[in-house]
PDB file of C-alpha atoms in Angstrom:
ATOM      1  CA  LEU A  29      82.083  84.873  85.363  1.00  0.00           C
ATOM      2  CA  ALA A  30      82.762  84.006  81.761  1.00  0.00           C
ATOM      3  CA  LYS A  31      79.726  82.188  80.390  1.00  0.00           C
ATOM      4  CA  THR A  32      80.476  79.603  77.734  1.00  0.00           C
ATOM      5  CA  THR A  33      78.385  78.441  74.789  1.00  0.00           C
ATOM      6  CA  GLN A  34      79.024  75.224  72.864  1.00  0.00           C
ATOM      7  CA  PRO A  35      77.063  73.174  70.329  1.00  0.00           C
ATOM      8  CA  ILE A  36      74.929  70.593  72.102  1.00  0.00           C
ATOM      9  CA  SER A  37      76.030  67.697  69.914  1.00  0.00           C
ATOM     10  CA  MET A  38      78.187  66.726  66.953  1.00  0.00           C
ATOM     11  CA  ASP A  39      78.564  63.613  64.841  1.00  0.00           C
ATOM     12  CA  SER A  40      81.696  62.456  63.075  1.00  0.00           C
ATOM     13  CA  TYR A  41      83.232  59.360  61.501  1.00  0.00           C
ATOM     14  CA  GLU A  42      86.349  57.485  62.422  1.00  0.00           C
ATOM     15  CA  GLY A  43      89.502  59.002  60.984  1.00  0.00           C
ATOM     16  CA  GLN A  44      88.068  62.484  60.551  1.00  0.00           C
ATOM     17  CA  GLU A  45      89.253  65.643  62.251  1.00  0.00           C
ATOM     18  CA  VAL A  46      86.728  67.149  64.656  1.00  0.00           C
ATOM     19  CA  ASN A  47      86.603  70.801  65.642  1.00  0.00           C
ATOM     20  CA  ILE A  48      84.454  71.919  68.582  1.00  0.00           C
ATOM     21  CA  THR A  49      84.057  75.633  69.140  1.00  0.00           C
ATOM     22  CA  CYS A  50      83.303  77.377  72.414  1.00  0.00           C
ATOM     23  CA  SER A  51      82.167  80.997  72.703  1.00  0.00           C
ATOM     24  CA  HIS A  52      83.157  83.033  75.764  1.00  0.00           C
ATOM     25  CA  ASN A  53      82.484  86.668  74.950  1.00  0.00           C
ATOM     26  CA  ASN A  54      83.114  88.070  78.434  1.00  0.00           C
ATOM     27  CA  ILE A  55      86.389  86.295  79.144  1.00  0.00           C
ATOM     28  CA  ALA A  56      88.533  88.160  81.682  1.00  0.00           C
ATOM     29  CA  THR A  57      92.210  89.026  81.414  1.00  0.00           C
ATOM     30  CA  ASN A  58      93.294  86.401  83.958  1.00  0.00           C
ATOM     31  CA  ASP A  59      91.086  83.623  82.562  1.00  0.00           C
ATOM     32  CA  TYR A  60      92.479  80.496  80.950  1.00  0.00           C
ATOM     33  CA  ILE A  61      90.560  78.210  78.595  1.00  0.00           C
ATOM     34  CA  THR A  62      90.548  74.552  79.555  1.00  0.00           C
ATOM     35  CA  TRP A  63      88.872  71.609  77.849  1.00  0.00           C
ATOM     36  CA  TYR A  64      87.726  68.467  79.600  1.00  0.00           C
ATOM     37  CA  GLN A  65      86.480  65.098  78.326  1.00  0.00           C
ATOM     38  CA  GLN A  66      83.864  63.039  80.123  1.00  0.00           C
ATOM     39  CA  PHE A  67      82.908  59.426  79.494  1.00  0.00           C
ATOM     40  CA  PRO A  68      79.679  57.962  80.913  1.00  0.00           C
ATOM     41  CA  SER A  69      79.841  57.197  84.636  1.00  0.00           C
ATOM     42  CA  GLN A  70      83.200  58.937  85.018  1.00  0.00           C
ATOM     43  CA  GLY A  71      84.391  62.319  86.176  1.00  0.00           C
ATOM     44  CA  PRO A  72      85.692  64.766  83.580  1.00  0.00           C
ATOM     45  CA  ARG A  73      89.376  64.631  82.775  1.00  0.00           C
ATOM     46  CA  PHE A  74      91.714  67.333  81.525  1.00  0.00           C
ATOM     47  CA  ILE A  75      92.520  67.442  77.804  1.00  0.00           C
ATOM     48  CA  ILE A  76      94.234  70.733  77.055  1.00  0.00           C
ATOM     49  CA  GLN A  77      94.591  74.304  78.283  1.00  0.00           C
ATOM     50  CA  GLY A  78      95.595  77.588  76.707  1.00  0.00           C
ATOM     51  CA  TYR A  79      95.649  81.336  77.146  1.00  0.00           C
ATOM     52  CA  LYS A  80      96.177  82.594  73.602  1.00  0.00           C
ATOM     53  CA  THR A  81      97.227  81.484  70.092  1.00  0.00           C
ATOM     54  CA  LYS A  82      97.706  77.744  69.652  1.00  0.00           C
ATOM     55  CA  VAL A  83      98.522  74.928  72.013  1.00  0.00           C
ATOM     56  CA  THR A  84      99.136  71.323  70.983  1.00  0.00           C
ATOM     57  CA  ASN A  85      99.663  68.172  72.998  1.00  0.00           C
ATOM     58  CA  GLU A  86      99.606  64.468  72.245  1.00  0.00           C
ATOM     59  CA  VAL A  87      95.821  64.242  72.012  1.00  0.00           C
ATOM     60  CA  ALA A  88      94.503  67.611  70.792  1.00  0.00           C
ATOM     61  CA  SER A  89      95.119  71.151  69.636  1.00  0.00           C
ATOM     62  CA  LEU A  90      93.540  74.302  70.973  1.00  0.00           C
ATOM     63  CA  PHE A  91      93.164  77.387  68.807  1.00  0.00           C
ATOM     64  CA  ILE A  92      92.471  80.753  70.435  1.00  0.00           C
ATOM     65  CA  PRO A  93      92.065  83.918  68.319  1.00  0.00           C
ATOM     66  CA  ALA A  94      93.601  87.214  69.329  1.00  0.00           C
ATOM     67  CA  ASP A  95      90.401  88.573  70.913  1.00  0.00           C
ATOM     68  CA  ARG A  96      90.057  85.370  73.014  1.00  0.00           C
ATOM     69  CA  LYS A  97      86.262  85.491  72.735  1.00  0.00           C
ATOM     70  CA  SER A  98      86.149  81.947  71.401  1.00  0.00           C
ATOM     71  CA  SER A  99      88.281  78.835  71.229  1.00  0.00           C
ATOM     72  CA  THR A 100      88.334  75.682  69.122  1.00  0.00           C
ATOM     73  CA  LEU A 101      89.284  72.235  70.307  1.00  0.00           C
ATOM     74  CA  SER A 102      90.640  70.129  67.458  1.00  0.00           C
ATOM     75  CA  LEU A 103      90.769  66.337  67.693  1.00  0.00           C
ATOM     76  CA  PRO A 104      92.785  64.800  64.844  1.00  0.00           C
ATOM     77  CA  ARG A 105      91.666  61.500  63.306  1.00  0.00           C
ATOM     78  CA  VAL A 106      89.023  60.576  65.874  1.00  0.00           C
ATOM     79  CA  SER A 107      88.259  56.992  66.813  1.00  0.00           C
ATOM     80  CA  LEU A 108      85.203  55.357  68.378  1.00  0.00           C
ATOM     81  CA  SER A 109      86.804  55.788  71.794  1.00  0.00           C
ATOM     82  CA  ASP A 110      86.620  59.581  71.413  1.00  0.00           C
ATOM     83  CA  THR A 111      82.847  59.394  71.777  1.00  0.00           C
ATOM     84  CA  ALA A 112      82.292  61.485  74.902  1.00  0.00           C
ATOM     85  CA  VAL A 113      81.077  64.839  76.175  1.00  0.00           C
ATOM     86  CA  TYR A 114      83.541  67.730  75.838  1.00  0.00           C
ATOM     87  CA  TYR A 115      83.401  70.738  78.128  1.00  0.00           C
ATOM     88  CA  CYS A 116      84.972  74.130  77.719  1.00  0.00           C
ATOM     89  CA  LEU A 117      85.833  75.800  81.039  1.00  0.00           C
ATOM     90  CA  VAL A 118      86.903  79.415  81.284  1.00  0.00           C
ATOM     91  CA  GLY A 119      88.311  80.685  84.548  1.00  0.00           C
ATOM     92  CA  ASP A 120      91.213  82.117  86.487  1.00  0.00           C
ATOM     93  CA  MET A 121      93.282  79.010  87.167  1.00  0.00           C
ATOM     94  CA  GLY A 122      96.123  80.999  88.678  1.00  0.00           C
ATOM     95  CA  ASN A 123      94.462  81.768  91.999  1.00  0.00           C
ATOM     96  CA  ALA A 124      92.941  79.458  94.554  1.00  0.00           C
ATOM     97  CA  GLY A 125      89.240  79.084  95.091  1.00  0.00           C
ATOM     98  CA  ASN A 126      87.723  80.640  92.019  1.00  0.00           C
ATOM     99  CA  MET A 127      84.138  79.831  91.110  1.00  0.00           C
ATOM    100  CA  LEU A 128      84.721  77.433  88.223  1.00  0.00           C
ATOM    101  CA  THR A 129      81.461  76.761  86.384  1.00  0.00           C
ATOM    102  CA  PHE A 130      80.913  74.522  83.384  1.00  0.00           C
ATOM    103  CA  GLY A 131      78.640  75.027  80.416  1.00  0.00           C
ATOM    104  CA  GLY A 132      76.426  72.334  78.962  1.00  0.00           C
ATOM    105  CA  GLY A 133      79.167  70.589  76.990  1.00  0.00           C
ATOM    106  CA  THR A 134      79.208  69.090  73.497  1.00  0.00           C
ATOM    107  CA  ARG A 135      78.213  65.475  73.044  1.00  0.00           C
ATOM    108  CA  LEU A 136      80.457  63.990  70.330  1.00  0.00           C
ATOM    109  CA  MET A 137      79.370  60.794  68.648  1.00  0.00           C
ATOM    110  CA  VAL A 138      81.977  59.052  66.481  1.00  0.00           C
ATOM    111  CA  LYS A 139      80.536  56.544  64.029  1.00  0.00           C
ATOM    112  CA  PRO A 140      82.306  53.665  62.255  1.00  0.00           C
TER     113      PRO A 140
ATOM    114  CA  ASN B  16      98.584  58.425  94.446  1.00  0.00           C
ATOM    115  CA  ALA B  17      94.853  57.830  94.686  1.00  0.00           C
ATOM    116  CA  GLY B  18      93.973  61.358  93.526  1.00  0.00           C
ATOM    117  CA  VAL B  19      90.424  62.325  94.527  1.00  0.00           C
ATOM    118  CA  THR B  20      88.467  59.654  96.401  1.00  0.00           C
ATOM    119  CA  GLN B  21      84.725  59.809  96.925  1.00  0.00           C
ATOM    120  CA  THR B  22      82.573  57.650  99.178  1.00  0.00           C
ATOM    121  CA  PRO B  23      80.104  56.097  98.859  1.00  0.00           C
ATOM    122  CA  LYS B  24      79.862  55.262  95.151  1.00  0.00           C
ATOM    123  CA  PHE B  25      76.127  54.601  95.319  1.00  0.00           C
ATOM    124  CA  GLN B  26      73.450  55.605  97.794  1.00  0.00           C
ATOM    125  CA  VAL B  27      69.667  55.364  97.966  1.00  0.00           C
ATOM    126  CA  LEU B  28      67.814  57.608 100.400  1.00  0.00           C
ATOM    127  CA  LYS B  29      64.215  58.157 101.314  1.00  0.00           C
ATOM    128  CA  THR B  30      62.812  61.659 101.196  1.00  0.00           C
ATOM    129  CA  GLY B  31      63.712  63.504 104.386  1.00  0.00           C
ATOM    130  CA  GLN B  32      66.722  61.381 105.275  1.00  0.00           C
ATOM    131  CA  SER B  33      70.122  62.960 105.762  1.00  0.00           C
ATOM    132  CA  MET B  34      73.548  61.865 104.672  1.00  0.00           C
ATOM    133  CA  THR B  35      77.096  63.090 104.124  1.00  0.00           C
ATOM    134  CA  LEU B  36      79.120  62.532 100.980  1.00  0.00           C
ATOM    135  CA  GLN B  37      82.814  62.270 101.649  1.00  0.00           C
ATOM    136  CA  CYS B  38      85.670  63.491  99.472  1.00  0.00           C
ATOM    137  CA  ALA B  39      89.399  63.332 100.087  1.00  0.00           C
ATOM    138  CA  GLN B  40      92.389  64.273  97.944  1.00  0.00           C
ATOM    139  CA  ASP B  41      96.025  63.337  98.432  1.00  0.00           C
ATOM    140  CA  MET B  42      97.578  65.868  96.040  1.00  0.00           C
ATOM    141  CA  ASN B  43      98.010  68.647  98.618  1.00  0.00           C
ATOM    142  CA  HIS B  44      95.640  70.875  96.643  1.00  0.00           C
ATOM    143  CA  ASN B  45      94.260  74.016  98.208  1.00  0.00           C
ATOM    144  CA  SER B  46      90.945  74.284  96.350  1.00  0.00           C
ATOM    145  CA  MET B  47      88.129  71.747  96.363  1.00  0.00           C
ATOM    146  CA  TYR B  48      84.738  71.700  94.658  1.00  0.00           C
ATOM    147  CA  TRP B  49      81.418  69.877  94.717  1.00  0.00           C
ATOM    148  CA  TYR B  50      79.427  69.528  91.479  1.00  0.00           C
ATOM    149  CA  ARG B  51      76.190  67.775  90.662  1.00  0.00           C
ATOM    150  CA  GLN B  52      75.305  66.313  87.289  1.00  0.00           C
ATOM    151  CA  ASP B  53      71.736  65.415  86.409  1.00  0.00           C
ATOM    152  CA  PRO B  54      71.139  62.807  83.688  1.00  0.00           C
ATOM    153  CA  GLY B  55      72.161  64.093  80.260  1.00  0.00           C
ATOM    154  CA  MET B  56      73.126  67.489  81.650  1.00  0.00           C
ATOM    155  CA  GLY B  57      76.292  69.427  82.396  1.00  0.00           C
ATOM    156  CA  LEU B  58      77.975  69.947  85.754  1.00  0.00           C
ATOM    157  CA  ARG B  59      76.640  72.528  88.170  1.00  0.00           C
ATOM    158  CA  LEU B  60      78.740  73.903  91.002  1.00  0.00           C
ATOM    159  CA  ILE B  61      77.232  73.443  94.468  1.00  0.00           C
ATOM    160  CA  TYR B  62      79.949  74.722  96.810  1.00  0.00           C
ATOM    161  CA  TYR B  63      83.666  75.307  96.666  1.00  0.00           C
ATOM    162  CA  SER B  64      86.506  75.912  99.082  1.00  0.00           C
ATOM    163  CA  ALA B  65      89.667  77.923  98.503  1.00  0.00           C
ATOM    164  CA  SER B  66      91.450  76.526 101.535  1.00  0.00           C
ATOM    165  CA  GLU B  67      90.972  74.803 104.872  1.00  0.00           C
ATOM    166  CA  GLY B  68      88.242  76.504 106.863  1.00  0.00           C
ATOM    167  CA  THR B  69      86.758  78.530 103.988  1.00  0.00           C
ATOM    168  CA  THR B  70      83.750  77.705 101.830  1.00  0.00           C
ATOM    169  CA  ASP B  71      81.683  79.599  99.259  1.00  0.00           C
ATOM    170  CA  LYS B  72      78.358  79.034  97.558  1.00  0.00           C
ATOM    171  CA  GLY B  73      78.289  78.005  93.938  1.00  0.00           C
ATOM    172  CA  GLU B  74      75.435  78.017  91.420  1.00  0.00           C
ATOM    173  CA  VAL B  75      73.066  75.652  93.234  1.00  0.00           C
ATOM    174  CA  PRO B  76      73.805  75.613  97.010  1.00  0.00           C
ATOM    175  CA  ASN B  77      70.244  75.333  98.362  1.00  0.00           C
ATOM    176  CA  GLY B  78      69.598  72.149 100.297  1.00  0.00           C
ATOM    177  CA  TYR B  79      73.293  71.447 100.910  1.00  0.00           C
ATOM    178  CA  ASN B  80      75.943  72.204 103.492  1.00  0.00           C
ATOM    179  CA  VAL B  81      79.681  71.635 103.290  1.00  0.00           C
ATOM    180  CA  SER B  82      82.612  71.273 105.657  1.00  0.00           C
ATOM    181  CA  ARG B  83      86.301  71.773 104.939  1.00  0.00           C
ATOM    182  CA  LEU B  84      87.844  70.637 108.189  1.00  0.00           C
ATOM    183  CA  ASN B  85      91.335  70.078 106.833  1.00  0.00           C
ATOM    184  CA  LYS B  86      93.248  70.416 103.599  1.00  0.00           C
ATOM    185  CA  ARG B  87      92.505  66.871 102.417  1.00  0.00           C
ATOM    186  CA  GLU B  88      88.794  66.522 103.066  1.00  0.00           C
ATOM    187  CA  PHE B  89      85.693  68.322 101.814  1.00  0.00           C
ATOM    188  CA  SER B  90      82.316  66.830 102.728  1.00  0.00           C
ATOM    189  CA  LEU B  91      78.854  67.566 101.360  1.00  0.00           C
ATOM    190  CA  ARG B  92      75.813  67.123 103.571  1.00  0.00           C
ATOM    191  CA  LEU B  93      72.164  66.767 102.639  1.00  0.00           C
ATOM    192  CA  GLU B  94      70.147  67.547 105.773  1.00  0.00           C
ATOM    193  CA  SER B  95      66.756  66.546 104.388  1.00  0.00           C
ATOM    194  CA  ALA B  96      67.022  64.802 101.044  1.00  0.00           C
ATOM    195  CA  ALA B  97      64.497  65.546  98.304  1.00  0.00           C
ATOM    196  CA  PRO B  98      63.813  63.701  95.010  1.00  0.00           C
ATOM    197  CA  SER B  99      65.135  66.776  93.169  1.00  0.00           C
ATOM    198  CA  GLN B 100      68.552  65.987  94.632  1.00  0.00           C
ATOM    199  CA  THR B 101      68.748  62.715  92.737  1.00  0.00           C
ATOM    200  CA  SER B 102      71.944  63.165  90.754  1.00  0.00           C
ATOM    201  CA  VAL B 103      75.562  62.163  90.378  1.00  0.00           C
ATOM    202  CA  TYR B 104      77.827  64.170  92.655  1.00  0.00           C
ATOM    203  CA  PHE B 105      81.429  64.869  91.713  1.00  0.00           C
ATOM    204  CA  CYS B 106      84.145  66.213  93.926  1.00  0.00           C
ATOM    205  CA  ALA B 107      87.175  67.928  92.395  1.00  0.00           C
ATOM    206  CA  SER B 108      90.351  69.622  93.509  1.00  0.00           C
ATOM    207  CA  ASP B 109      92.915  71.880  91.903  1.00  0.00           C
ATOM    208  CA  ASP B 110      95.943  73.929  92.657  1.00  0.00           C
ATOM    209  CA  PRO B 111      97.053  77.135  90.955  1.00  0.00           C
ATOM    210  CA  LEU B 112     100.359  75.508  90.067  1.00  0.00           C
ATOM    211  CA  GLU B 113      98.534  72.611  88.380  1.00  0.00           C
ATOM    212  CA  GLY B 114      96.027  74.835  86.619  1.00  0.00           C
ATOM    213  CA  LYS B 115      93.512  72.043  86.130  1.00  0.00           C
ATOM    214  CA  LEU B 116      90.761  70.229  87.967  1.00  0.00           C
ATOM    215  CA  PHE B 117      91.081  66.625  89.101  1.00  0.00           C
ATOM    216  CA  PHE B 118      87.784  64.809  89.570  1.00  0.00           C
ATOM    217  CA  GLY B 119      86.703  61.882  91.665  1.00  0.00           C
ATOM    218  CA  SER B 120      84.693  59.009  90.208  1.00  0.00           C
ATOM    219  CA  GLY B 121      81.409  60.316  91.555  1.00  0.00           C
ATOM    220  CA  THR B 122      78.616  59.320  93.929  1.00  0.00           C
ATOM    221  CA  GLN B 123      75.347  58.245  92.342  1.00  0.00           C
ATOM    222  CA  LEU B 124      72.545  59.330  94.683  1.00  0.00           C
ATOM    223  CA  SER B 125      68.887  58.397  94.339  1.00  0.00           C
ATOM    224  CA  VAL B 126      66.259  59.955  96.572  1.00  0.00           C
ATOM    225  CA  LEU B 127      62.938  58.134  96.585  1.00  0.00           C
TER     226      LEU B 127
END
């Protein structure tokens, strides 16, 4: 299982770009890197997923270096509503029933 | 589509009581998962199921049992509840073609 390590918390201000890094030194060949966002009293929801290089969607970008031992979630121009906990999940999403375990997550606080 | 539905949303038990948390998904997903989340902490995997009729232990299975009787439903049972099981329980499902987890809204359980 690929163990993940993230900063416990981060602070930012509205309008800034936020980068959250996740370390996963023992990532396996078939593993994908997926980021989830969780608001209080809600289940996590999918943000973005990648295997290598860079992926971008309407809400975030994901940067993955060639060795894949880390990844960086980038949130452009954050707003107060981006205050949440962000989880990095590393696992084989291509086969059914894999043991998908989460790390502790990063608590992002966006200030006015 | 309702997605992943969990019942009940809230439950209070006395120590030693038993109960079953229900989870159903309508996305025709093969894999289903049960996580627990203690206050201010990350998600920990209790049990998971690759398909109907199969279940596997996760990180913290002690004190729990699960049943995957059909493709839609995955239940979690506490035979003799303990205060240490006070937590929010999340059910999730995924499919290799989707490549991402879909979570329910959670069950907040208090054991007194």
